[in-house]
Amino acid sequence: MKVTDYISASKNRPLVSFEILHPLKGKSFQSICDVLDPLMEFKPPFINVTYHRSETKFKKMADGRFDKVAIRKRPGTVGICAAIMNKYKVDAVPHLICGGFTIEETEDALIDLDFLGIQNILCLRGDAPHGEVQFTPEVGGHHHAIDLLMQAERMNNGIYLEDDLKNPVKTNFCLGVAGYPEKHAEAPNMIADLKQLKAKVDAGAQFIVTQMFFDNSKYFEFVDACRKMDIHVPIIPGIKPLTTLKQLTVLPRTFNVNLPEELVIEIQKVKNDDDKVFKVGVEWCIQQSKELVKSGAPVIHYYTMSNVKAIKTIAEQVF
Ligand SMILES: Cc1cc2nc3c(=O)[nH]c(=O)nc-3n(C[C@H](O)[C@H](O)[C@H](O)COP(=O)(O)OP(=O)(O)OC[C@H]3O[C@@H](n4cnc5c(N)ncnc54)[C@H](O)[C@@H]3O)c2cc1C
């Protein structure tokens, strides 16, 4: 079923969804089950699965030279989606990124997803590879999420890269995109960012999942700004709890988000006690979730980042 159909069928009751980080190479599907098993009691209609592009490393060769090699630390998004659907009988929403893919490889991935009966895809550009500042597209790949989205949308209309296919199947993907309540780091200003978001929606995006935020007013203002720009698709708030002292600096740097002063003060008060930091962060996220539910957010999307204990504690209080 499509994300948009779940939202329509929910009749304004808030839904919960979880985003999981697919495991490092060498780990088994059990590591995903360890995250999902305790969360399935909250009946998420769908589970998002992230995608990671390969990284470039320099490897010392036998003759002493260094060769550039591509290493994909977290492969297997498509397989994990299939395994999740098979085991839990819920829909999986794979993230598909531009980075590391040629358009031909993107088409093959979309065909695989269609064969697996996956109906929802979150279309993203992807970040710069680890250790690099700027995003660089693959040679022959897409530059922006909208280009990937348009390729999937063309397949929804039966248009593939080869134009001599006989009666090509029209895929039936429900396509989502990312939105940034506090602006994407590279956008010159909020209006410019919103215009790009509007272009993605006009090109066929049917839902938006937001970057994490810790101050609900940022989400409410973002939704208002989107509606004023004639963006009327569901805007799913994505949130996560702050659970360690280190995240006070890591989260703003990594995700271009602000941490509210009140939260920072509360964390600083207990900074020498890891358990108390965890409790403050989890309680903040519970209050955030309750307010979002009350405001009529269609789905609360939790970035689990494998932190089952925190997410389960929050979901128990909210759903
Ligand atoms: C919910 C969510 C899930 C995510 N999951 C993953 C994941 O699984 N894997 C991963 O690698 N990353 C993931 N990310 C991170 C995401 O890939 C990065 O934030 C990335 O930097 C931007 O992706 P985007 O899809 O928003 O890109 P885009 O929509 O391409 O936007 C990127 C920047 O370019 C601008 N822009 C957009 N279109 C154009 C255009 N046509 N011309 C000029 N400028 C333009 C935008 O304003 C923005 O500043 C996720 C982010 C979110 C919010």
mmCIF file of C-alpha atoms and ligand atoms in Angstrom:
data_model
loop_
_atom_site.group_PDB
_atom_site.id
_atom_site.type_symbol
_atom_site.label_atom_id
_atom_site.label_comp_id
_atom_site.label_asym_id
_atom_site.label_seq_id
_atom_site.Cartn_x
_atom_site.Cartn_y
_atom_site.Cartn_z
ATOM 1 C CA MET A 1 0.000 0.000 0.000
ATOM 2 C CA LYS A 2 1.158 3.536 -0.631
ATOM 3 C CA VAL A 3 2.268 5.891 2.146
ATOM 4 C CA THR A 4 -0.391 8.350 0.992
ATOM 5 C CA ASP A 5 -3.091 5.643 1.195
ATOM 6 C CA TYR A 6 -2.046 4.764 4.746
ATOM 7 C CA ILE A 7 -2.356 8.420 5.657
ATOM 8 C CA SER A 8 -5.787 8.763 4.018
ATOM 9 C CA ALA A 9 -6.991 5.549 5.691
ATOM 10 C CA SER A 10 -5.776 6.634 9.126
ATOM 11 C CA LYS A 11 -8.640 9.138 9.393
ATOM 12 C CA ASN A 12 -6.462 11.657 11.210
ATOM 13 C CA ARG A 13 -5.204 9.133 13.764
ATOM 14 C CA PRO A 14 -1.434 9.600 13.935
ATOM 15 C CA LEU A 15 0.671 6.823 12.466
ATOM 16 C CA VAL A 16 4.145 5.871 13.575
ATOM 17 C CA SER A 17 7.023 4.898 11.318
ATOM 18 C CA PHE A 18 10.622 3.974 11.959
ATOM 19 C CA GLU A 19 13.676 4.648 9.853
ATOM 20 C CA ILE A 20 16.411 2.088 10.184
ATOM 21 C CA LEU A 21 20.035 2.347 9.302
ATOM 22 C CA HIS A 22 20.929 -0.702 7.248
ATOM 23 C CA PRO A 23 23.735 -2.744 8.827
ATOM 24 C CA LEU A 24 27.445 -2.616 8.204
ATOM 25 C CA LYS A 25 28.830 -5.176 5.765
ATOM 26 C CA GLY A 26 29.400 -8.483 7.557
ATOM 27 C CA LYS A 27 26.393 -8.115 9.875
ATOM 28 C CA SER A 28 23.326 -10.294 9.474
ATOM 29 C CA PHE A 29 19.630 -9.499 9.007
ATOM 30 C CA GLN A 30 19.304 -10.400 12.696
ATOM 31 C CA SER A 31 20.871 -7.020 13.555
ATOM 32 C CA ILE A 32 17.847 -5.396 11.864
ATOM 33 C CA CYS A 33 15.474 -7.719 13.723
ATOM 34 C CA ASP A 34 17.113 -6.697 17.009
ATOM 35 C CA VAL A 35 16.015 -3.135 16.243
ATOM 36 C CA LEU A 36 12.608 -3.898 14.768
ATOM 37 C CA ASP A 37 11.320 -6.767 16.947
ATOM 38 C CA PRO A 38 10.775 -4.545 20.010
ATOM 39 C CA LEU A 39 9.196 -1.792 17.889
ATOM 40 C CA MET A 40 6.640 -3.822 15.932
ATOM 41 C CA GLU A 41 4.121 -3.707 18.810
ATOM 42 C CA PHE A 42 3.496 -0.063 17.783
ATOM 43 C CA LYS A 43 2.233 -1.315 14.403
ATOM 44 C CA PRO A 44 4.151 0.888 11.988
ATOM 45 C CA PRO A 45 2.520 0.587 8.562
ATOM 46 C CA PHE A 46 5.884 1.114 6.900
ATOM 47 C CA ILE A 47 9.586 1.079 7.706
ATOM 48 C CA ASN A 48 12.123 3.311 5.987
ATOM 49 C CA VAL A 49 15.507 1.852 5.098
ATOM 50 C CA THR A 50 18.445 4.184 4.443
ATOM 51 C CA TYR A 51 20.907 3.915 1.557
ATOM 52 C CA HIS A 52 24.620 4.644 1.790
ATOM 53 C CA ARG A 53 26.853 5.385 -1.153
ATOM 54 C CA SER A 54 30.266 3.797 -1.386
ATOM 55 C CA GLU A 55 33.316 5.601 -0.063
ATOM 56 C CA THR A 56 36.634 6.030 -1.786
ATOM 57 C CA LYS A 57 39.673 4.761 0.088
ATOM 58 C CA PHE A 58 43.341 4.502 -0.733
ATOM 59 C CA LYS A 59 44.589 0.911 -0.373
ATOM 60 C CA LYS A 60 48.289 0.021 -0.253
ATOM 61 C CA MET A 61 49.135 -2.482 -2.985
ATOM 62 C CA ALA A 62 51.824 -5.205 -2.912
ATOM 63 C CA ASP A 63 54.240 -3.019 -4.928
ATOM 64 C CA GLY A 64 53.862 -0.135 -2.459
ATOM 65 C CA ARG A 65 51.592 1.947 -4.692
ATOM 66 C CA PHE A 66 48.279 3.247 -3.352
ATOM 67 C CA ASP A 67 45.203 2.419 -5.386
ATOM 68 C CA LYS A 68 41.859 4.194 -5.114
ATOM 69 C CA VAL A 69 39.150 1.663 -4.224
ATOM 70 C CA ALA A 70 35.414 2.077 -3.661
ATOM 71 C CA ILE A 71 34.121 0.483 -0.470
ATOM 72 C CA ARG A 72 30.428 0.186 0.308
ATOM 73 C CA LYS A 73 30.281 -0.150 4.068
ATOM 74 C CA ARG A 74 26.546 -0.614 4.248
ATOM 75 C CA PRO A 75 25.249 -2.553 1.242
ATOM 76 C CA GLY A 76 21.934 -4.348 0.940
ATOM 77 C CA THR A 77 19.110 -1.799 1.146
ATOM 78 C CA VAL A 78 16.981 -3.577 -1.459
ATOM 79 C CA GLY A 79 17.525 -7.016 0.107
ATOM 80 C CA ILE A 80 16.752 -5.677 3.578
ATOM 81 C CA CYS A 81 13.509 -4.145 2.323
ATOM 82 C CA ALA A 82 12.479 -7.508 0.864
ATOM 83 C CA ALA A 83 13.426 -9.333 4.078
ATOM 84 C CA ILE A 84 11.477 -6.831 6.208
ATOM 85 C CA MET A 85 8.355 -7.199 4.081
ATOM 86 C CA ASN A 86 8.673 -10.971 4.188
ATOM 87 C CA LYS A 87 9.202 -11.209 7.947
ATOM 88 C CA TYR A 88 7.025 -8.429 9.341
ATOM 89 C CA LYS A 89 4.374 -8.087 6.611
ATOM 90 C CA VAL A 90 4.738 -4.313 6.576
ATOM 91 C CA ASP A 91 5.705 -2.081 3.694
ATOM 92 C CA ALA A 92 9.313 -1.066 3.318
ATOM 93 C CA VAL A 93 10.261 2.371 2.029
ATOM 94 C CA PRO A 94 13.763 2.224 0.577
ATOM 95 C CA HIS A 95 15.761 5.408 0.242
ATOM 96 C CA LEU A 96 17.250 5.753 -3.215
ATOM 97 C CA ILE A 97 20.046 8.241 -3.759
ATOM 98 C CA CYS A 98 21.684 9.898 -6.748
ATOM 99 C CA GLY A 99 25.228 9.555 -5.417
ATOM 100 C CA GLY A 100 27.114 6.533 -6.742
ATOM 101 C CA PHE A 101 24.507 5.615 -9.365
ATOM 102 C CA THR A 102 24.481 6.089 -13.116
ATOM 103 C CA ILE A 103 21.018 6.567 -14.550
ATOM 104 C CA GLU A 104 21.187 3.040 -15.962
ATOM 105 C CA GLU A 105 21.938 1.625 -12.495
ATOM 106 C CA THR A 106 19.093 3.706 -11.106
ATOM 107 C CA GLU A 107 16.734 2.206 -13.651
ATOM 108 C CA ASP A 108 17.879 -1.316 -12.732
ATOM 109 C CA ALA A 109 17.327 -0.558 -9.039
ATOM 110 C CA LEU A 110 13.835 0.776 -9.761
ATOM 111 C CA ILE A 111 13.035 -2.367 -11.776
ATOM 112 C CA ASP A 112 14.208 -4.550 -8.850
ATOM 113 C CA LEU A 113 12.041 -2.566 -6.433
ATOM 114 C CA ASP A 114 9.038 -2.888 -8.727
ATOM 115 C CA PHE A 115 9.532 -6.672 -9.033
ATOM 116 C CA LEU A 116 9.640 -6.915 -5.247
ATOM 117 C CA GLY A 117 6.292 -5.144 -4.959
ATOM 118 C CA ILE A 118 7.814 -2.116 -3.261
ATOM 119 C CA GLN A 119 5.481 0.770 -3.880
ATOM 120 C CA ASN A 120 7.080 3.625 -1.955
ATOM 121 C CA ILE A 121 10.485 5.210 -2.474
ATOM 122 C CA LEU A 122 12.117 8.189 -0.785
ATOM 123 C CA CYS A 123 14.081 9.943 -3.555
ATOM 124 C CA LEU A 124 17.195 11.721 -2.285
ATOM 125 C CA ARG A 125 20.346 13.244 -3.589
ATOM 126 C CA GLY A 126 22.552 11.786 -0.850
ATOM 127 C CA ASP A 127 25.322 13.500 1.024
ATOM 128 C CA ALA A 128 28.915 14.040 0.027
ATOM 129 C CA PRO A 129 30.971 10.875 0.527
ATOM 130 C CA HIS A 130 32.581 10.548 3.965
ATOM 131 C CA GLY A 131 35.577 12.856 4.239
ATOM 132 C CA GLU A 132 34.515 15.051 1.300
ATOM 133 C CA VAL A 133 32.869 18.451 1.597
ATOM 134 C CA GLN A 134 30.931 18.631 -1.630
ATOM 135 C CA PHE A 135 28.460 16.247 -3.223
ATOM 136 C CA THR A 136 29.700 15.038 -6.593
ATOM 137 C CA PRO A 137 27.365 13.100 -8.844
ATOM 138 C CA GLU A 138 28.445 9.877 -10.489
ATOM 139 C CA VAL A 139 29.562 10.345 -14.090
ATOM 140 C CA GLY A 140 26.313 9.728 -15.973
ATOM 141 C CA GLY A 141 24.309 10.018 -12.761
ATOM 142 C CA HIS A 142 21.795 12.475 -11.365
ATOM 143 C CA HIS A 143 22.772 15.776 -9.768
ATOM 144 C CA HIS A 144 19.669 16.369 -7.673
ATOM 145 C CA ALA A 145 16.859 14.436 -6.041
ATOM 146 C CA ILE A 146 14.409 15.902 -8.538
ATOM 147 C CA ASP A 147 16.262 14.218 -11.427
ATOM 148 C CA LEU A 148 15.970 10.820 -9.746
ATOM 149 C CA LEU A 149 12.335 11.489 -8.912
ATOM 150 C CA MET A 150 11.616 12.402 -12.544
ATOM 151 C CA GLN A 151 13.233 9.194 -13.761
ATOM 152 C CA ALA A 152 10.988 7.149 -11.437
ATOM 153 C CA GLU A 153 7.987 9.247 -12.473
ATOM 154 C CA ARG A 154 8.759 8.566 -16.148
ATOM 155 C CA MET A 155 8.743 4.830 -15.370
ATOM 156 C CA ASN A 156 5.348 5.336 -13.721
ATOM 157 C CA ASN A 157 4.309 6.487 -17.203
ATOM 158 C CA GLY A 158 5.942 3.502 -18.909
ATOM 159 C CA ILE A 159 8.953 5.483 -20.147
ATOM 160 C CA TYR A 160 12.273 3.680 -19.713
ATOM 161 C CA LEU A 161 15.749 4.668 -20.881
ATOM 162 C CA GLU A 162 15.443 2.419 -23.931
ATOM 163 C CA ASP A 163 12.699 3.738 -26.147
ATOM 164 C CA ASP A 164 12.183 0.549 -28.187
ATOM 165 C CA LEU A 165 10.694 -1.635 -25.432
ATOM 166 C CA LYS A 166 7.470 -3.398 -26.389
ATOM 167 C CA ASN A 167 4.533 -2.406 -24.139
ATOM 168 C CA PRO A 168 6.728 -1.521 -21.159
ATOM 169 C CA VAL A 169 5.062 -1.911 -17.781
ATOM 170 C CA LYS A 170 4.072 1.267 -15.991
ATOM 171 C CA THR A 171 5.443 1.144 -12.468
ATOM 172 C CA ASN A 172 3.236 2.402 -9.652
ATOM 173 C CA PHE A 173 5.639 4.081 -7.266
ATOM 174 C CA CYS A 174 4.527 6.554 -4.618
ATOM 175 C CA LEU A 175 7.501 8.895 -4.426
ATOM 176 C CA GLY A 176 8.577 10.909 -1.407
ATOM 177 C CA VAL A 177 11.275 13.535 -0.949
ATOM 178 C CA ALA A 178 13.159 15.241 1.869
ATOM 179 C CA GLY A 179 12.251 18.650 3.314
ATOM 180 C CA TYR A 180 14.209 20.845 5.691
ATOM 181 C CA PRO A 181 12.371 22.852 8.385
ATOM 182 C CA GLU A 182 15.657 24.616 9.167
ATOM 183 C CA LYS A 183 16.816 24.848 5.521
ATOM 184 C CA HIS A 184 19.191 22.525 3.719
ATOM 185 C CA ALA A 185 22.790 23.432 4.563
ATOM 186 C CA GLU A 186 23.676 24.317 0.970
ATOM 187 C CA ALA A 187 20.586 26.379 0.146
ATOM 188 C CA PRO A 188 21.278 30.134 0.029
ATOM 189 C CA ASN A 189 18.069 30.872 1.946
ATOM 190 C CA MET A 190 14.790 29.300 3.015
ATOM 191 C CA ILE A 191 12.795 30.610 0.056
ATOM 192 C CA ALA A 192 15.290 29.187 -2.429
ATOM 193 C CA ASP A 193 15.123 25.829 -0.643
ATOM 194 C CA LEU A 194 11.308 25.882 -0.612
ATOM 195 C CA LYS A 195 11.243 26.639 -4.335
ATOM 196 C CA GLN A 196 13.322 23.502 -4.966
ATOM 197 C CA LEU A 197 10.963 21.534 -2.733
ATOM 198 C CA LYS A 198 7.979 22.889 -4.649
ATOM 199 C CA ALA A 199 9.671 21.814 -7.903
ATOM 200 C CA LYS A 200 10.040 18.274 -6.497
ATOM 201 C CA VAL A 201 6.352 18.178 -5.576
ATOM 202 C CA ASP A 202 5.315 19.584 -8.965
ATOM 203 C CA ALA A 203 7.458 16.853 -10.561
ATOM 204 C CA GLY A 204 5.455 14.149 -8.773
ATOM 205 C CA ALA A 205 6.527 13.832 -5.129
ATOM 206 C CA GLN A 206 3.517 12.698 -3.117
ATOM 207 C CA PHE A 207 4.868 13.099 0.393
ATOM 208 C CA ILE A 208 7.686 14.850 2.245
ATOM 209 C CA VAL A 209 9.701 13.550 5.193
ATOM 210 C CA THR A 210 11.504 16.233 7.143
ATOM 211 C CA GLN A 211 15.011 16.438 8.412
ATOM 212 C CA MET A 212 15.112 16.065 12.207
ATOM 213 C CA PHE A 213 14.305 19.087 14.335
ATOM 214 C CA PHE A 214 14.181 19.621 18.085
ATOM 215 C CA ASP A 215 11.915 22.640 18.189
ATOM 216 C CA ASN A 216 8.388 21.929 16.964
ATOM 217 C CA SER A 217 7.813 25.560 16.042
ATOM 218 C CA LYS A 218 10.319 25.027 13.195
ATOM 219 C CA TYR A 219 8.105 22.249 11.807
ATOM 220 C CA PHE A 220 4.890 24.241 12.207
ATOM 221 C CA GLU A 221 6.448 27.265 10.458
ATOM 222 C CA PHE A 222 7.784 25.003 7.720
ATOM 223 C CA VAL A 223 4.360 23.448 7.101
ATOM 224 C CA ASP A 224 2.802 26.942 6.951
ATOM 225 C CA ALA A 225 5.482 28.132 4.526
ATOM 226 C CA CYS A 226 4.958 25.054 2.329
ATOM 227 C CA ARG A 227 1.194 25.552 2.222
ATOM 228 C CA LYS A 228 1.727 29.199 1.246
ATOM 229 C CA MET A 229 3.940 27.960 -1.610
ATOM 230 C CA ASP A 230 1.093 25.683 -2.770
ATOM 231 C CA ILE A 231 2.764 22.518 -1.513
ATOM 232 C CA HIS A 232 -0.170 20.431 -0.328
ATOM 233 C CA VAL A 233 1.224 16.900 0.053
ATOM 234 C CA PRO A 234 1.549 15.332 3.543
ATOM 235 C CA ILE A 235 4.593 16.587 5.452
ATOM 236 C CA ILE A 236 5.815 13.866 7.794
ATOM 237 C CA PRO A 237 7.875 15.148 10.720
ATOM 238 C CA GLY A 238 11.093 13.202 11.254
ATOM 239 C CA ILE A 239 12.467 13.333 14.789
ATOM 240 C CA LYS A 240 14.977 11.612 17.027
ATOM 241 C CA PRO A 241 15.949 11.941 20.677
ATOM 242 C CA LEU A 242 19.242 13.456 21.704
ATOM 243 C CA THR A 243 20.729 10.743 23.903
ATOM 244 C CA THR A 244 24.400 11.563 24.516
ATOM 245 C CA LEU A 245 26.336 14.669 25.489
ATOM 246 C CA LYS A 246 28.431 14.375 22.320
ATOM 247 C CA GLN A 247 25.329 14.886 20.196
ATOM 248 C CA LEU A 248 25.109 18.488 21.428
ATOM 249 C CA THR A 249 27.792 19.306 18.882
ATOM 250 C CA VAL A 250 27.509 16.392 16.464
ATOM 251 C CA LEU A 251 23.826 16.860 15.552
ATOM 252 C CA PRO A 252 24.021 20.568 14.615
ATOM 253 C CA ARG A 253 27.190 19.939 12.603
ATOM 254 C CA THR A 254 25.943 16.844 10.798
ATOM 255 C CA PHE A 255 22.326 17.777 10.171
ATOM 256 C CA ASN A 256 22.368 21.584 10.141
ATOM 257 C CA VAL A 257 19.838 21.793 12.991
ATOM 258 C CA ASN A 258 19.529 24.090 15.991
ATOM 259 C CA LEU A 259 19.136 22.740 19.479
ATOM 260 C CA PRO A 260 16.747 24.822 21.599
ATOM 261 C CA GLU A 261 18.364 26.687 24.502
ATOM 262 C CA GLU A 262 16.051 25.044 27.058
ATOM 263 C CA LEU A 263 17.141 21.564 25.948
ATOM 264 C CA VAL A 264 20.819 22.532 25.958
ATOM 265 C CA ILE A 265 20.531 23.957 29.502
ATOM 266 C CA GLU A 266 18.813 20.810 30.773
ATOM 267 C CA ILE A 267 21.497 18.616 29.221
ATOM 268 C CA GLN A 268 24.319 20.787 30.577
ATOM 269 C CA LYS A 269 22.881 20.448 34.099
ATOM 270 C CA VAL A 270 23.311 16.654 34.012
ATOM 271 C CA LYS A 271 26.265 16.442 31.647
ATOM 272 C CA ASN A 272 28.365 14.211 33.906
ATOM 273 C CA ASP A 273 25.702 11.537 34.163
ATOM 274 C CA ASP A 274 25.064 9.603 30.895
ATOM 275 C CA ASP A 275 21.808 8.083 32.195
ATOM 276 C CA LYS A 276 20.399 11.484 33.066
ATOM 277 C CA VAL A 277 21.427 12.956 29.708
ATOM 278 C CA PHE A 278 19.586 10.054 28.066
ATOM 279 C CA LYS A 279 16.485 10.667 30.219
ATOM 280 C CA VAL A 280 16.403 14.412 29.462
ATOM 281 C CA GLY A 281 16.743 13.778 25.706
ATOM 282 C CA VAL A 282 14.099 11.051 25.679
ATOM 283 C CA GLU A 283 11.654 13.141 27.720
ATOM 284 C CA TRP A 284 12.167 16.059 25.315
ATOM 285 C CA CYS A 285 11.340 13.803 22.377
ATOM 286 C CA ILE A 286 8.230 12.459 24.161
ATOM 287 C CA GLN A 287 6.932 15.998 24.654
ATOM 288 C CA GLN A 288 7.792 16.877 21.054
ATOM 289 C CA SER A 289 5.953 13.774 19.814
ATOM 290 C CA LYS A 290 2.862 14.457 21.922
ATOM 291 C CA GLU A 291 2.623 18.004 20.627
ATOM 292 C CA LEU A 292 3.089 16.863 17.015
ATOM 293 C CA VAL A 293 0.370 14.243 17.448
ATOM 294 C CA LYS A 294 -1.970 16.848 18.964
ATOM 295 C CA SER A 295 -1.286 19.222 16.080
ATOM 296 C CA GLY A 296 -2.455 16.608 13.577
ATOM 297 C CA ALA A 297 0.876 15.533 12.043
ATOM 298 C CA PRO A 298 0.024 12.632 9.705
ATOM 299 C CA VAL A 299 2.822 10.299 10.813
ATOM 300 C CA ILE A 300 5.600 10.575 13.368
ATOM 301 C CA HIS A 301 8.740 9.283 11.700
ATOM 302 C CA TYR A 302 11.479 8.263 14.147
ATOM 303 C CA TYR A 303 15.085 8.148 13.072
ATOM 304 C CA THR A 304 15.980 5.096 15.176
ATOM 305 C CA MET A 305 19.719 5.116 14.470
ATOM 306 C CA SER A 306 19.657 1.680 16.125
ATOM 307 C CA ASN A 307 18.761 3.240 19.501
ATOM 308 C CA VAL A 308 15.917 0.841 20.285
ATOM 309 C CA LYS A 309 15.810 1.573 24.002
ATOM 310 C CA ALA A 310 15.171 5.286 23.475
ATOM 311 C CA ILE A 311 12.681 4.889 20.633
ATOM 312 C CA LYS A 312 10.697 2.181 22.439
ATOM 313 C CA THR A 313 10.488 4.302 25.615
ATOM 314 C CA ILE A 314 9.196 7.230 23.554
ATOM 315 C CA ALA A 315 6.693 5.208 21.517
ATOM 316 C CA GLU A 316 5.295 3.630 24.702
ATOM 317 C CA GLN A 317 4.434 7.093 25.994
ATOM 318 C CA VAL A 318 2.988 8.409 22.744
ATOM 319 C CA PHE A 319 1.209 5.568 20.879
HETATM 320 C C1 LIG B 1 14.181 12.080 5.637
HETATM 321 C C2 LIG B 1 15.601 12.032 5.138
HETATM 322 C C3 LIG B 1 16.188 10.809 4.837
HETATM 323 C C4 LIG B 1 17.504 10.758 4.345
HETATM 324 N N1 LIG B 1 18.057 9.533 4.042
HETATM 325 C C5 LIG B 1 19.291 9.467 3.485
HETATM 326 C C6 LIG B 1 19.854 8.217 3.076
HETATM 327 O O1 LIG B 1 19.251 7.161 3.224
HETATM 328 N N2 LIG B 1 21.084 8.229 2.508
HETATM 329 C C7 LIG B 1 21.792 9.391 2.304
HETATM 330 O O2 LIG B 1 22.903 9.343 1.771
HETATM 331 N N3 LIG B 1 21.285 10.586 2.697
HETATM 332 C C8 LIG B 1 20.047 10.657 3.270
HETATM 333 N N4 LIG B 1 19.535 11.861 3.654
HETATM 334 C C9 LIG B 1 20.360 13.052 3.527
HETATM 335 C C10 LIG B 1 20.174 13.774 2.183
HETATM 336 O O3 LIG B 1 20.624 12.941 1.142
HETATM 337 C C11 LIG B 1 21.007 15.055 2.266
HETATM 338 O O4 LIG B 1 20.389 15.967 3.132
HETATM 339 C C12 LIG B 1 21.406 15.696 0.952
HETATM 340 O O5 LIG B 1 22.414 16.662 1.247
HETATM 341 C C13 LIG B 1 20.288 16.403 0.222
HETATM 342 O O6 LIG B 1 19.373 15.534 -0.257
HETATM 343 P P1 LIG B 1 18.030 16.041 -0.968
HETATM 344 O O7 LIG B 1 17.329 14.849 -1.436
HETATM 345 O O8 LIG B 1 17.306 16.997 -0.101
HETATM 346 O O9 LIG B 1 18.677 16.835 -2.224
HETATM 347 P P2 LIG B 1 18.143 17.895 -3.252
HETATM 348 O O10 LIG B 1 16.673 17.969 -3.304
HETATM 349 O O11 LIG B 1 18.867 17.632 -4.507
HETATM 350 O O12 LIG B 1 18.659 19.277 -2.606
HETATM 351 C C14 LIG B 1 20.018 19.461 -2.271
HETATM 352 C C15 LIG B 1 20.352 20.955 -2.308
HETATM 353 O O13 LIG B 1 20.289 21.438 -3.647
HETATM 354 C C16 LIG B 1 19.240 22.386 -3.819
HETATM 355 N N5 LIG B 1 18.556 21.972 -5.040
HETATM 356 C C17 LIG B 1 17.612 21.022 -5.188
HETATM 357 N N6 LIG B 1 17.276 20.875 -6.484
HETATM 358 C C18 LIG B 1 18.039 21.743 -7.171
HETATM 359 C C19 LIG B 1 18.176 22.057 -8.550
HETATM 360 N N7 LIG B 1 17.443 21.432 -9.484
HETATM 361 N N8 LIG B 1 19.086 23.010 -8.910
HETATM 362 C C20 LIG B 1 19.826 23.639 -7.982
HETATM 363 N N9 LIG B 1 19.740 23.393 -6.652
HETATM 364 C C21 LIG B 1 18.855 22.455 -6.256
HETATM 365 C C22 LIG B 1 18.381 22.310 -2.570
HETATM 366 O O14 LIG B 1 17.833 23.580 -2.234
HETATM 367 C C23 LIG B 1 19.389 21.836 -1.523
HETATM 368 O O15 LIG B 1 20.128 22.905 -1.008
HETATM 369 C C24 LIG B 1 18.241 11.953 4.165
HETATM 370 C C25 LIG B 1 17.651 13.188 4.493
HETATM 371 C C26 LIG B 1 16.349 13.248 4.971
HETATM 372 C C27 LIG B 1 15.740 14.570 5.328
#
